[in-house]
mmCIF file of C-alpha atoms in Angstrom:
data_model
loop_
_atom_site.group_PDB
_atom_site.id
_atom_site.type_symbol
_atom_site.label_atom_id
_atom_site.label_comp_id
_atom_site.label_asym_id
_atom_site.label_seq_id
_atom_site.Cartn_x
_atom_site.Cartn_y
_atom_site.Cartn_z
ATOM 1 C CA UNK A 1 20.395 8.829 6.079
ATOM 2 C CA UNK A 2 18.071 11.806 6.599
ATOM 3 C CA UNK A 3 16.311 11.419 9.867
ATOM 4 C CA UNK A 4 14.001 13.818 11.940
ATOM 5 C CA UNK A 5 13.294 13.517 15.609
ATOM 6 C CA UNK A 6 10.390 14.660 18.038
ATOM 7 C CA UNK A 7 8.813 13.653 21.310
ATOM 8 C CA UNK A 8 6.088 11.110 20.519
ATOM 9 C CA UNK A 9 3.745 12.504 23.108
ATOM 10 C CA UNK A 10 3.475 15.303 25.795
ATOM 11 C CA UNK A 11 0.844 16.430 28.060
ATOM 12 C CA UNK A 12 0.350 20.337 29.037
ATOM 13 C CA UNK A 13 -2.174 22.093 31.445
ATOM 14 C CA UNK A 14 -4.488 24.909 30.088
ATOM 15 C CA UNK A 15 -3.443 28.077 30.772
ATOM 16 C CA UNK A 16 0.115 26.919 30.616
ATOM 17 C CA UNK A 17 3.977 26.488 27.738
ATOM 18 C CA UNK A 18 4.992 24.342 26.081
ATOM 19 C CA UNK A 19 7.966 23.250 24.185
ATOM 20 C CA UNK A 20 8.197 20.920 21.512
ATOM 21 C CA UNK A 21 11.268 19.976 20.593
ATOM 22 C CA UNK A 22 12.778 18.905 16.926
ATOM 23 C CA UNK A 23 16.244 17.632 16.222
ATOM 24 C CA UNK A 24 17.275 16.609 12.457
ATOM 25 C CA UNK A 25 20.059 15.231 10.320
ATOM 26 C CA UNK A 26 19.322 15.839 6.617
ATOM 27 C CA UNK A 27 20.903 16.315 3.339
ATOM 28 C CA UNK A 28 21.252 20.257 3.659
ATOM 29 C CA UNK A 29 18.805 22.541 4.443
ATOM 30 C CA UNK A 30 16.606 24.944 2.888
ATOM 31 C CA UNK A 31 14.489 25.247 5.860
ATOM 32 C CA UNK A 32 12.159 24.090 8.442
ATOM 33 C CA UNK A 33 8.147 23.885 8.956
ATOM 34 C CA UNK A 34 5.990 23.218 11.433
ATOM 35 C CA UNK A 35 2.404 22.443 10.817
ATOM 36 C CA UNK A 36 -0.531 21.571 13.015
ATOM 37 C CA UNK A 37 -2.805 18.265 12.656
ATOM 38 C CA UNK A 38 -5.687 17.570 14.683
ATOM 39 C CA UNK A 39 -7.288 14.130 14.602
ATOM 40 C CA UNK A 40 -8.491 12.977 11.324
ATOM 41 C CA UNK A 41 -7.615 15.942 9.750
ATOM 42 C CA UNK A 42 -5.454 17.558 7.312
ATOM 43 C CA UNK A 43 -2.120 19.547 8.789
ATOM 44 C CA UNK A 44 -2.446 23.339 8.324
ATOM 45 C CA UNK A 45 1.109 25.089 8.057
ATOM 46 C CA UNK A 46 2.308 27.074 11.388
ATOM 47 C CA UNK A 47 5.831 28.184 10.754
ATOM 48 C CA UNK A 48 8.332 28.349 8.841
ATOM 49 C CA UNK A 49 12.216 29.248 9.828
ATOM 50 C CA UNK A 50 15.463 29.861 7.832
ATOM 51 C CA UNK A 51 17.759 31.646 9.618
ATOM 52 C CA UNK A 52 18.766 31.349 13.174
ATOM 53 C CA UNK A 53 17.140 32.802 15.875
ATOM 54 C CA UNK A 54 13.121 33.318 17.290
ATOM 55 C CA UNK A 55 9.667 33.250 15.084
ATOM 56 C CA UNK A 56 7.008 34.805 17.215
ATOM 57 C CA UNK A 57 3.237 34.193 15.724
ATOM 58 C CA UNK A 58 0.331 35.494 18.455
ATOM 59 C CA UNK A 59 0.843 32.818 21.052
ATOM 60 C CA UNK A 60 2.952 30.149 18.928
ATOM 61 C CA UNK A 61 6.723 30.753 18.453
ATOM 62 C CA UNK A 62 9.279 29.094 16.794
ATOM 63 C CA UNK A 63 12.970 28.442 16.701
ATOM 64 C CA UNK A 64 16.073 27.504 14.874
ATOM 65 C CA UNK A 65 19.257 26.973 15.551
ATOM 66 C CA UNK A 66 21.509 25.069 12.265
ATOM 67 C CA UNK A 67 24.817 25.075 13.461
ATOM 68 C CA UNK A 68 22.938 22.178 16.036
ATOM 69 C CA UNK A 69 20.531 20.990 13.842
ATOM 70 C CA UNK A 70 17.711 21.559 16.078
ATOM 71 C CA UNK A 71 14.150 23.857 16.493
ATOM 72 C CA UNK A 72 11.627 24.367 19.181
ATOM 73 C CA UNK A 73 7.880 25.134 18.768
ATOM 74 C CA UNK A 74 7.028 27.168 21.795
ATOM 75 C CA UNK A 75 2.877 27.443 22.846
ATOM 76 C CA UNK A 76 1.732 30.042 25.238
ATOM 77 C CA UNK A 77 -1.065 30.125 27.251
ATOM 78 C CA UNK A 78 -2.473 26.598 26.192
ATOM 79 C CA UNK A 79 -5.938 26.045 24.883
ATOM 80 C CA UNK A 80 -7.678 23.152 24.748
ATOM 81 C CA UNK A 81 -8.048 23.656 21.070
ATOM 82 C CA UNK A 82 -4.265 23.354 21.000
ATOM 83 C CA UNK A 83 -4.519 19.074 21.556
ATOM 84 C CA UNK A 84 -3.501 18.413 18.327
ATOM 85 C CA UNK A 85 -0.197 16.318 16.692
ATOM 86 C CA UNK A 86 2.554 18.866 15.632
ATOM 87 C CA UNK A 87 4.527 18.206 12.528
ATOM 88 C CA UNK A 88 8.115 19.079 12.237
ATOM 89 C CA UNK A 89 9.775 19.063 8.653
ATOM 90 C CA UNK A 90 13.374 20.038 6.828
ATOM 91 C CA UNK A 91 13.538 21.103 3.828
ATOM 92 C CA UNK A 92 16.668 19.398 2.461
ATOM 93 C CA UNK A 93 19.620 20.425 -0.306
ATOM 94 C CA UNK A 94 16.743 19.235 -3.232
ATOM 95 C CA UNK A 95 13.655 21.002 -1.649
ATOM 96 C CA UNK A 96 12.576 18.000 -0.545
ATOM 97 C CA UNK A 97 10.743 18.013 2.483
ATOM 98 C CA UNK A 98 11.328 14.863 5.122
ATOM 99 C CA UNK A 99 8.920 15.183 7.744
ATOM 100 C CA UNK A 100 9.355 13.859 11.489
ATOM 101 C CA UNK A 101 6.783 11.237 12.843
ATOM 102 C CA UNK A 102 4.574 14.270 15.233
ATOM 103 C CA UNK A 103 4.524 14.878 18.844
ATOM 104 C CA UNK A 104 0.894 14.654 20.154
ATOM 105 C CA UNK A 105 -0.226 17.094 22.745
ATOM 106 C CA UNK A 106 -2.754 16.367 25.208
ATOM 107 C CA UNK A 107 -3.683 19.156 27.126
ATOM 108 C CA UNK A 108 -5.423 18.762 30.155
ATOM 109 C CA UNK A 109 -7.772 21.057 32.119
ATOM 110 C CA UNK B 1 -8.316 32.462 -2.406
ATOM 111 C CA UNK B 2 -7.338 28.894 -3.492
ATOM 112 C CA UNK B 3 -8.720 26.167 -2.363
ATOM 113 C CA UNK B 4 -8.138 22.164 -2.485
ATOM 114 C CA UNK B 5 -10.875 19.445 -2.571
ATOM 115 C CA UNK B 6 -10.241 15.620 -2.071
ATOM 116 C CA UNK B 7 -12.460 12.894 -2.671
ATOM 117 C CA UNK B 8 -13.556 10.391 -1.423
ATOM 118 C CA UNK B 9 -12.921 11.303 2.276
ATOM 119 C CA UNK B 10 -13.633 7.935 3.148
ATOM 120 C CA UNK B 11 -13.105 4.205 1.392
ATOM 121 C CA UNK B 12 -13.521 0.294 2.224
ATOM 122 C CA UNK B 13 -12.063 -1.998 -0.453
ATOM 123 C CA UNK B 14 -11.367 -5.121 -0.662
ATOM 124 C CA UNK B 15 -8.290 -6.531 -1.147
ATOM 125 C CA UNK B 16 -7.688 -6.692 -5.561
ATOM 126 C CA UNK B 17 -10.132 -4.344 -6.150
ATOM 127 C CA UNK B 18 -8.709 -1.132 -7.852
ATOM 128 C CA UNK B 19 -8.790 2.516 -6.369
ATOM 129 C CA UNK B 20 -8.884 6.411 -7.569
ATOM 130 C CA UNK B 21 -8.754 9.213 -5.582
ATOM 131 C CA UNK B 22 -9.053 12.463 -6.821
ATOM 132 C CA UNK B 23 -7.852 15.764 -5.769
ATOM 133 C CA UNK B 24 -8.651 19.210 -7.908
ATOM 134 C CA UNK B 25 -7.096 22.418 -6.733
ATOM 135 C CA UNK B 26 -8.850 26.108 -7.240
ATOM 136 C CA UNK B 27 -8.071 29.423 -7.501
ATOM 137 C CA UNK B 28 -4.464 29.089 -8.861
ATOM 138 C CA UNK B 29 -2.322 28.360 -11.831
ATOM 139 C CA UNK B 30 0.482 25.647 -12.467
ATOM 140 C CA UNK B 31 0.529 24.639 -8.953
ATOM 141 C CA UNK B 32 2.950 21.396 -8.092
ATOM 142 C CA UNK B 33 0.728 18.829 -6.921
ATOM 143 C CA UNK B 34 1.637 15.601 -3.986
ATOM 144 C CA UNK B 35 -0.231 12.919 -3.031
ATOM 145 C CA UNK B 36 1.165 11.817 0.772
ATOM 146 C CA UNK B 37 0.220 8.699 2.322
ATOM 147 C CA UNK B 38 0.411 8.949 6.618
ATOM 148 C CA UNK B 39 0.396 5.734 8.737
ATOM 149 C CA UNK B 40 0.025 5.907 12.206
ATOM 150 C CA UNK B 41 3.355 7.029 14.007
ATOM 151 C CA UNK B 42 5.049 7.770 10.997
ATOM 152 C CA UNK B 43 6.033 10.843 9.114
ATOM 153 C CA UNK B 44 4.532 11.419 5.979
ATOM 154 C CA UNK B 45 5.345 9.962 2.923
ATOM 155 C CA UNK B 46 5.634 11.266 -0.219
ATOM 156 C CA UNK B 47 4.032 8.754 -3.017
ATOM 157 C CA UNK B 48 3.899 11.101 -6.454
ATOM 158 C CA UNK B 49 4.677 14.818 -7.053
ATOM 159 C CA UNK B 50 3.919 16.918 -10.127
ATOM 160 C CA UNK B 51 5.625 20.119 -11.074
ATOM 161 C CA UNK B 52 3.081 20.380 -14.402
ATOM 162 C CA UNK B 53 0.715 18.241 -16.618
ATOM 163 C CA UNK B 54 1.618 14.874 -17.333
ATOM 164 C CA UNK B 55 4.788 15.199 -15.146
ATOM 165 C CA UNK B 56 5.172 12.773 -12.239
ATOM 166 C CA UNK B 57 7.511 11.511 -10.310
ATOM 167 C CA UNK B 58 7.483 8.803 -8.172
ATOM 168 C CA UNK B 59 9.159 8.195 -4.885
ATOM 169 C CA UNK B 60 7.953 4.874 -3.977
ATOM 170 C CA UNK B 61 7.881 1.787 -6.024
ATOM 171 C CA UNK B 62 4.974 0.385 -4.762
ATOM 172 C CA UNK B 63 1.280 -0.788 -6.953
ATOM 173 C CA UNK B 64 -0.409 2.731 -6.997
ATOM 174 C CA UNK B 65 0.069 5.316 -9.736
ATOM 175 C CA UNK B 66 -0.311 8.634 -10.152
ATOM 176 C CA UNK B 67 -1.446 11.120 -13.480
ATOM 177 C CA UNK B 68 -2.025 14.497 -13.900
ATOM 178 C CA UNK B 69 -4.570 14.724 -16.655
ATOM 179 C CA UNK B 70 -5.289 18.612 -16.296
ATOM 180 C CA UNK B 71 -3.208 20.917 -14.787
ATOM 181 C CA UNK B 72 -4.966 21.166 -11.208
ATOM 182 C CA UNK B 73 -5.776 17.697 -11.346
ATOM 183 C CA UNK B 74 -4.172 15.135 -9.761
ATOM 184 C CA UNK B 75 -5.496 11.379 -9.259
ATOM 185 C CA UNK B 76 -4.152 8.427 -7.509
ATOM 186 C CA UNK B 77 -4.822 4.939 -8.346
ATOM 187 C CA UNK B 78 -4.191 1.418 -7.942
ATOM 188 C CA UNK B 79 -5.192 -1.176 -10.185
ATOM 189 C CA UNK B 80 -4.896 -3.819 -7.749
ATOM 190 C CA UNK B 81 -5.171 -2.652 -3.435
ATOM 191 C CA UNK B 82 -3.188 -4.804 -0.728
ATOM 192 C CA UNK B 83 -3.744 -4.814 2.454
ATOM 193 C CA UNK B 84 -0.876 -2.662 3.137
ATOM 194 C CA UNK B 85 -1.825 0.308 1.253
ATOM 195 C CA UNK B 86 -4.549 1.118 4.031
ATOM 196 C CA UNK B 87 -3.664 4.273 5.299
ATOM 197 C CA UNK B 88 -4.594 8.322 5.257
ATOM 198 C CA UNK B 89 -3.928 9.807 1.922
ATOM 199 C CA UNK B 90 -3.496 13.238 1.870
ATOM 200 C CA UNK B 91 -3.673 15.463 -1.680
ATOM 201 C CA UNK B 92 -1.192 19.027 -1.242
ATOM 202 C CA UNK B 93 -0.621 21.977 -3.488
ATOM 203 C CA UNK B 94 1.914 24.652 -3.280
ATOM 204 C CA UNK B 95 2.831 27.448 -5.850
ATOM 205 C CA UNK B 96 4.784 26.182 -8.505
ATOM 206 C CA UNK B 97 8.577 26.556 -8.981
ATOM 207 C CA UNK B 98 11.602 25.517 -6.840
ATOM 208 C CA UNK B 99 12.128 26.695 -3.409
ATOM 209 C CA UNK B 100 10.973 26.805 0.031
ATOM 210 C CA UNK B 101 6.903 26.860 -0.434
ATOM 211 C CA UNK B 102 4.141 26.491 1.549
ATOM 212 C CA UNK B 103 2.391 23.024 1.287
ATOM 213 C CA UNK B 104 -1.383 23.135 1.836
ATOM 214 C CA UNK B 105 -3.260 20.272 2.313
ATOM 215 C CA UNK B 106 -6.489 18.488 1.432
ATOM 216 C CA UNK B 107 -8.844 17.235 3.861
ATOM 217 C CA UNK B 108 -7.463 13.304 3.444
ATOM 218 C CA UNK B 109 -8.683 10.500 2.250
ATOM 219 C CA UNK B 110 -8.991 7.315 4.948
ATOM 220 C CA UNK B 111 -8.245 4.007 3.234
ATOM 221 C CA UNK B 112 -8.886 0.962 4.808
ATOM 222 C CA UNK B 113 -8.579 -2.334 2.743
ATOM 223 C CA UNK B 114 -9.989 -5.652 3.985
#
């Protein structure tokens, strides 16, 4: 089966990184999102990867490696805006996406 | 600049009663259209997607329904609601064609049926 994994929760101090981490088994791959969802709200896209290697965005980052079926989504310099759940998806062989469950950050002062 | 709009942003129903939610897209042509229900803990799911008007395909036998009466248009209904369709719908758009696009997202819909 196709299966995506994330931390369920993590807590971060402003001011500070973090990684979230996302492993996956799918069907192929035609590449991998990460979106942003704060409470009660709609996820907004973040980044998207393809190839191997580092994404850099301001302070979000993100990255890929295939050949172990596994990204990161690194945050720098945390802001309290930044407690939010963080989506991780694969695109698989069909362009279907299968999305992971979210890791919730809570970032504390 | 496109834009998405989703309605009603919030719903109590009872259980049997029937349900439509409606999503309309702006600003862009031919878009494929989703409707993704999210339970707590859980990934999304994808209910219904639409690649064009009066094309839907469905990827979750369940009692809701999907149609795409205009082509940034897409509604999702129920004739009859159980208890376990409760959840937070979400409408998305992203340009049309195959490959690796963008999904944006409408503000969600909470269900909760009693």
């Amino acid at each position: 089966g196709q299966n995506i994994d994330q931390p369920t929760e993590m807590t971060a101090t402003e001011g500070a990184i973090v990684q979230i981490n996302c492993t996956y088994q799918t069907s192929g791959f035609n590449g991998l999102f990460w979106y942003q969802q704060h409470a009660g709200e709609a996820p907004t896209f973040l980044s998207y990867n393809v190839l191997d290697g580092l994404e850099e965005k301001g302070r979000f980052s993100s990255f890929l490696s295939r050949s172990k079926g596994y990204s990161y989504l690194l945050l720098k310099e945390l802001q309290m805006k930044d407690s939010a759940s963080y989506l991780c998806a694969v695109m698989d062989s069909n362009y279907q996406l299968i999305w992971g469950a979210g890791t919730k950050l809570i970032i504390k002062p | 600049s496109q834009t998405i709009h989703q309605w009603p942003a919030t719903l109590v129903q009872p259980v049997g009663s029937p349900l439509s939610l409606e999503c309309t897209v702006e600003g862009t042509s031919n878009p494929n259209l989703y409707w993704y229900r999210q339970a707590a803990g859980r990934g999304l799911q994808l209910l219904f997607y639409s690649v064009g008007i009066g094309q839907i395909s469905s990827e979750v036998p369940q009692n809701l329904s999907a149609s795409r009466p205009q082509d940034r248009q897409f509604i999702l209904s129920s004739k009859k609601l159980l208890l376990s369709d409760s959840g937070f719908y979400l409408c998305a758009w992203s340009t049309g064609g195959s490959g690796a696009n963008v999904l944006t997202f409408g503000a969600g819909s909470r269900l909760t049926v009693l």
